[in-house]
Coordinates of C-alpha atoms in Angstrom, one line a residue:
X1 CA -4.6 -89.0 71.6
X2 CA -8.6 -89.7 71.3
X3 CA -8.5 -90.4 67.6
X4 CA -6.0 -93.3 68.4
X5 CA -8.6 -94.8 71.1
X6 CA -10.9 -97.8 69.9
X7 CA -14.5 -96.7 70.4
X8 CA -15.3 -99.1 72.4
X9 CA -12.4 -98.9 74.8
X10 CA -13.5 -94.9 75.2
X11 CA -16.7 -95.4 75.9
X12 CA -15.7 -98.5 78.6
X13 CA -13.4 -96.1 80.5
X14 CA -15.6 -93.3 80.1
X15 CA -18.1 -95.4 82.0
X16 CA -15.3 -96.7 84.4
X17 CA -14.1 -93.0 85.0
X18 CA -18.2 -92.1 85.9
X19 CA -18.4 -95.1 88.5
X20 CA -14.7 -93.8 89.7
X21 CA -16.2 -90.0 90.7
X22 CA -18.9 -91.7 92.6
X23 CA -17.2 -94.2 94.4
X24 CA -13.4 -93.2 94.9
X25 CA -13.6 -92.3 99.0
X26 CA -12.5 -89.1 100.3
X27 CA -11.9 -87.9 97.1
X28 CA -16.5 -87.7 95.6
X29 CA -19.6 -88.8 96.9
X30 CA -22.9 -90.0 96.0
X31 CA -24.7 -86.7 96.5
X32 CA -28.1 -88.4 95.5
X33 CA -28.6 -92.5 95.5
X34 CA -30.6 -92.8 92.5
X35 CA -31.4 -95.5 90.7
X36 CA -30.3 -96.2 86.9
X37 CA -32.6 -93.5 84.5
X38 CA -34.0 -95.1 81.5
X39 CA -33.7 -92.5 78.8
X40 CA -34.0 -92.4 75.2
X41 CA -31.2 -93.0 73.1
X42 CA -29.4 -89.5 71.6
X43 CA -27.0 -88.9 69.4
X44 CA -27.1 -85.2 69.6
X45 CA -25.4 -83.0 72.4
X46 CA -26.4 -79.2 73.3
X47 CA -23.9 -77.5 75.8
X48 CA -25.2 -74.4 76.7
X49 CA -22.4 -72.2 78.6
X50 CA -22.7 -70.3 81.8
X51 CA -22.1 -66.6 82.9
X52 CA -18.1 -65.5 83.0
X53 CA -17.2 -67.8 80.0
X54 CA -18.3 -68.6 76.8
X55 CA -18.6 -71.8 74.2
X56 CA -14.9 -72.4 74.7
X57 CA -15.3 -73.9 78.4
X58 CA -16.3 -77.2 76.7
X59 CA -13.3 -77.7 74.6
X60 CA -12.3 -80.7 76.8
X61 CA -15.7 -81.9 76.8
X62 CA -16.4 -81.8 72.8
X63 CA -13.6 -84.3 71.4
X64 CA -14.9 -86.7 74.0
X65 CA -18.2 -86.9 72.7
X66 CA -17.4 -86.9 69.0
X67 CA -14.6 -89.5 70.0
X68 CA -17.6 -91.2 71.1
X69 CA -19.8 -90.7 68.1
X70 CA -21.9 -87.9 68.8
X71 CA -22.9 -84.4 67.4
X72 CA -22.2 -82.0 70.1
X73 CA -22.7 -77.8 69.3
X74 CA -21.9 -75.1 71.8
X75 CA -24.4 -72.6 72.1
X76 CA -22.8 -68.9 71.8
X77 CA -25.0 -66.8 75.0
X78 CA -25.3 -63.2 74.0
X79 CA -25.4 -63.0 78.3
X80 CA -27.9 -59.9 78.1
X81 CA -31.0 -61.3 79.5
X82 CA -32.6 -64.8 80.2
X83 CA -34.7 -64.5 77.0
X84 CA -32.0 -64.0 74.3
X85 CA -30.4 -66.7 75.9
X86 CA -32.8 -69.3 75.9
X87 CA -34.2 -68.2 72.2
X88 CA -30.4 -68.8 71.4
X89 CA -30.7 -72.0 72.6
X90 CA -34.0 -72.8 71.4
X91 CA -32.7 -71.9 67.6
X92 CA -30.0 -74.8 68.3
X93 CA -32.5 -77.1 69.6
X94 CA -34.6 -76.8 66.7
X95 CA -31.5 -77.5 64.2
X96 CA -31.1 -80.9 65.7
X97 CA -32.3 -84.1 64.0
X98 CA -33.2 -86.0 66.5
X99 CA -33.1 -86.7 70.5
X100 CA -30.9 -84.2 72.1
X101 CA -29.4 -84.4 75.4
X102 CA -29.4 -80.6 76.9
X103 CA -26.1 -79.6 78.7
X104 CA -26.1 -76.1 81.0
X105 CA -23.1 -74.9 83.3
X106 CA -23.7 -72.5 85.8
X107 CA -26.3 -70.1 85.1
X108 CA -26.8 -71.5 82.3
X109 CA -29.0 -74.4 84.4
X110 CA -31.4 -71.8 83.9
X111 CA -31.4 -72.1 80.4
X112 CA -31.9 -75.8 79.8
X113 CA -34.6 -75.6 82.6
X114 CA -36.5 -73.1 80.4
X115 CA -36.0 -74.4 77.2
X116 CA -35.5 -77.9 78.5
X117 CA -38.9 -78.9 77.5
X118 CA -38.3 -78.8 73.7
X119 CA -39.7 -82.0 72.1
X120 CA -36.2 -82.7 70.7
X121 CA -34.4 -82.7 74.3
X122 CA -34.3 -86.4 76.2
X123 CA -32.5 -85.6 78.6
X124 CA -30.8 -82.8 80.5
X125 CA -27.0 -82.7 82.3
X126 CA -26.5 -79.9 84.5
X127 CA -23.1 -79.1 85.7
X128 CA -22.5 -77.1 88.9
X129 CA -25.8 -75.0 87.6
X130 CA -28.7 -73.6 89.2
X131 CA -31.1 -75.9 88.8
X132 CA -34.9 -73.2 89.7
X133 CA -38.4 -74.4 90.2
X134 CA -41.0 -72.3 88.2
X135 CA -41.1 -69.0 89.0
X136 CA -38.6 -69.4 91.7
X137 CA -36.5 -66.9 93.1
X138 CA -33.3 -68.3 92.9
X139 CA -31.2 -65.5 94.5
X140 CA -33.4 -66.2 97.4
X141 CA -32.6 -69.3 97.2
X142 CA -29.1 -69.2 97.0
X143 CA -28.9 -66.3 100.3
X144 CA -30.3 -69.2 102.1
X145 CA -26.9 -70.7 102.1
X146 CA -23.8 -69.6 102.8
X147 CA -22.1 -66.5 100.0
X148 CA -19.5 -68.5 97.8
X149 CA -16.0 -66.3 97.5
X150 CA -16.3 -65.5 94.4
X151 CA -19.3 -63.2 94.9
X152 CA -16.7 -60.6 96.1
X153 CA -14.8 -60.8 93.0
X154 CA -17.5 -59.1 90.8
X155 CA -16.9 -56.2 89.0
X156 CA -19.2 -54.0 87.9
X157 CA -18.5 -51.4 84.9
X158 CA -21.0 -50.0 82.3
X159 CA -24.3 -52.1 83.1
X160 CA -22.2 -54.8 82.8
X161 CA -20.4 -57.4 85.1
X162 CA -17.3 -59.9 85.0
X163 CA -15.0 -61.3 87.4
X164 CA -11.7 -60.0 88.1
X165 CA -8.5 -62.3 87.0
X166 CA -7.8 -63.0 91.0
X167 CA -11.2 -64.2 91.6
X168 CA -11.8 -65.9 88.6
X169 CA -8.3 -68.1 88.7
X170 CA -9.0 -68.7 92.6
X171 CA -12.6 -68.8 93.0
X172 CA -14.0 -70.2 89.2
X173 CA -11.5 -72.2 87.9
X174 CA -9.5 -73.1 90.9
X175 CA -8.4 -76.6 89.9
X176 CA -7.6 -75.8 86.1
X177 CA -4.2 -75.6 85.0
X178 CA -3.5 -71.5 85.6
X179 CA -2.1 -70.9 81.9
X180 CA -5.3 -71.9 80.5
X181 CA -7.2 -70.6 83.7
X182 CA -5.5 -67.4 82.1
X183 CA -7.1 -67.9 78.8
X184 CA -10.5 -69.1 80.2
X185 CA -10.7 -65.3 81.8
X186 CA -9.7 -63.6 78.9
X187 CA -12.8 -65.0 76.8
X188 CA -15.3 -64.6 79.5
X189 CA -18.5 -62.6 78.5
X190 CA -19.6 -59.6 80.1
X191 CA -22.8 -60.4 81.6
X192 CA -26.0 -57.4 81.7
X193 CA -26.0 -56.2 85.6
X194 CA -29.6 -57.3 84.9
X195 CA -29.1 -61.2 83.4
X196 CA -30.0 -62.8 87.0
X197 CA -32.7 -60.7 87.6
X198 CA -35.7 -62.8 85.5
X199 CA -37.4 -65.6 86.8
X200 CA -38.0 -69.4 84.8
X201 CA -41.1 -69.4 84.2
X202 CA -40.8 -73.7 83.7
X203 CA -38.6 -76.4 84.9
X204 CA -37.7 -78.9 82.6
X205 CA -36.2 -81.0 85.4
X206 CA -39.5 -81.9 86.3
X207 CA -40.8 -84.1 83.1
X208 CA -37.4 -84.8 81.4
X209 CA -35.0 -87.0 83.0
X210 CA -32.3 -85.2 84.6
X211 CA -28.3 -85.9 85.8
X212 CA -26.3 -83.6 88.2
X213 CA -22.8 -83.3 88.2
X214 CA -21.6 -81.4 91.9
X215 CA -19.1 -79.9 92.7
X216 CA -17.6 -80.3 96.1
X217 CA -14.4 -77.3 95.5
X218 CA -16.9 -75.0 94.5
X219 CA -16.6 -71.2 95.2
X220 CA -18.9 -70.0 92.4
X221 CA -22.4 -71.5 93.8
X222 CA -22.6 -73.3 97.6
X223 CA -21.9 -77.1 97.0
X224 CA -24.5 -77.5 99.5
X225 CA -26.7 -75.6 97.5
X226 CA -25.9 -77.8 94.7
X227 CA -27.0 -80.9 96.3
X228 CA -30.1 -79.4 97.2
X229 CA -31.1 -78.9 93.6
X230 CA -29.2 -82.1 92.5
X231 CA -32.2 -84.0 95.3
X232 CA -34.6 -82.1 94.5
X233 CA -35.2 -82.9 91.4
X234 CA -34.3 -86.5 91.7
X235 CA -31.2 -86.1 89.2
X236 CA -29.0 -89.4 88.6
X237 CA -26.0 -87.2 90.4
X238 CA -22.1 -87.6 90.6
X239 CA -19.8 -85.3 93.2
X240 CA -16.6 -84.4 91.9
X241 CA -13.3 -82.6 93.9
X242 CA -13.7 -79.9 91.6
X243 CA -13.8 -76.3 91.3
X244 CA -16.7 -74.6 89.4
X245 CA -15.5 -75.2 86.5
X246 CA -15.1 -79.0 86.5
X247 CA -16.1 -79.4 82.7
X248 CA -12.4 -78.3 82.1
X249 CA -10.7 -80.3 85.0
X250 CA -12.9 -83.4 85.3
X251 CA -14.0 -84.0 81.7
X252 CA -13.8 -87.8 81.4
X253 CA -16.2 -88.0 84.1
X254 CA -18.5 -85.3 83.0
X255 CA -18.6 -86.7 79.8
X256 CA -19.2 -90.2 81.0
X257 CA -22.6 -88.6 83.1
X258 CA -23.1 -87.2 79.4
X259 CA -23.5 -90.3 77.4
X260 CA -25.9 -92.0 80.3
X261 CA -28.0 -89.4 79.6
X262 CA -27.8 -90.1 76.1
X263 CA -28.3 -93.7 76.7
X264 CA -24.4 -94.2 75.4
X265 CA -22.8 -95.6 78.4

């Protein structure tokens, strides 16, 4: 159990599981060779959730960082439009007391790149997100690569959209235990048929420091795509054999890319 786990033995094999993901052959990959990121030292944590899932998706993630000894809060996304979103987020950020490392999974990148440059965020961890430039069109972008599976699985219904149960289990959370796979689709958010059409009008990722976790299992968004954006920006990055959702599979390493953005590890 984590509360039975010295502190400092956590955070030594949280560090040991990040150097694993990188270096364990045929298993992840360096996706970008860059050099230790000095950073500010944070004790708060923001994880801002993507499309098809809501603040629950970080339950593996959040008693690993308070095991750790710091403040994490899941941002609830109303998933309507880019704007409600990020002002959500933005209301979080300006509850904190201090340096804050920003968090986004999946389309919720998006999110931390726009709000991102709050004067309370040090760093910023995006997890298998989209990762736009300014004013970018990122579903341009994305065409220019390959159509991930579980683009099929969409379904539309109301001005709304979610992904079906045979999608999600295969194509979102393909290496997560199917039971709670199960319950992981039950909680998903209905997204606005609209929510993808608005354009960051900032990137964050440019003056903040910035970490990448990949995944290389992904059927959500092109791996390849992911690396891209990962470069890019010049993000301190780990690969992981992981489906989209590897904050729930793969949290020990996720969370040990977390606190070296915090300045923790």
């Amino acid at each position: 159990m984590l509360n039975a786990i010295d502190r400092r033995e956590f955070l030594m094999g949280l560090a040991a599981a990040g150097g694993a993901a990188v270096l364990a052959a045929g298993h992840t990959r360096a996706a970008a060779a860059a050099a230790p990121v000095a950073v500010p030292r944070a004790r708060n944590v923001v994880l801002v959730h993507g499309a098809y899932a809501d603040g629950s998706c970080w339950q593996e993630i959040i008693p690993r960082l308070q095991q750790a000894g710091l403040n994490p809060t899941a941002v609830q996304n109303p998933l309507q439009s880019l704007a409600e979103d990020c002002a959500f987020t933005q209301r979080i950020l300006d509850l904190q007391d201090g340096p804050t490392v920003l968090v986004g999974h999946s389309y919720a990148g998006e999110v931390i790149t726009q709000t991102g440059v709050h004067p309370k965020v040090s760093a910023l961890v995006y997890c298998s997100a989209r990762a736009p430039d300014a004013n970018e069109d990122y579903t341009a972008l994305a065409k220019t690569y390959p159509t991930p599976p579980a683009s099929a699985g969409v379904v539309h219904g109301g001005g709304y959209a979610w992904l079906g149960e045979e999608a999600f289990l295969r194509d979102f959370a393909g290496d997560v235990d199917p039971a709670k796979a199960r319950v992981l689709y039950a909680v998903q958010g209905r997204i606005s048929d609209t929510l993808f059409a608005t354009k960051v009008t900032q990137a964050a990722w440019r003056s903040k420091p910035s970490f990448y976790q990949v995944s290389a299992q992904d059927r959500t968004i092109n791996p390849d795509l992911e690396r891209f954006m990962a470069k890019r920006m010049g993000a301190t990055t780990i690969e992981l054999p992981s489906s989209h959702l590897g904050i729930v599979s793969h949290p020990r390493e996720i969370t040990a890319l977390i606190l070296q953005a915090a300045g923790a590890a």
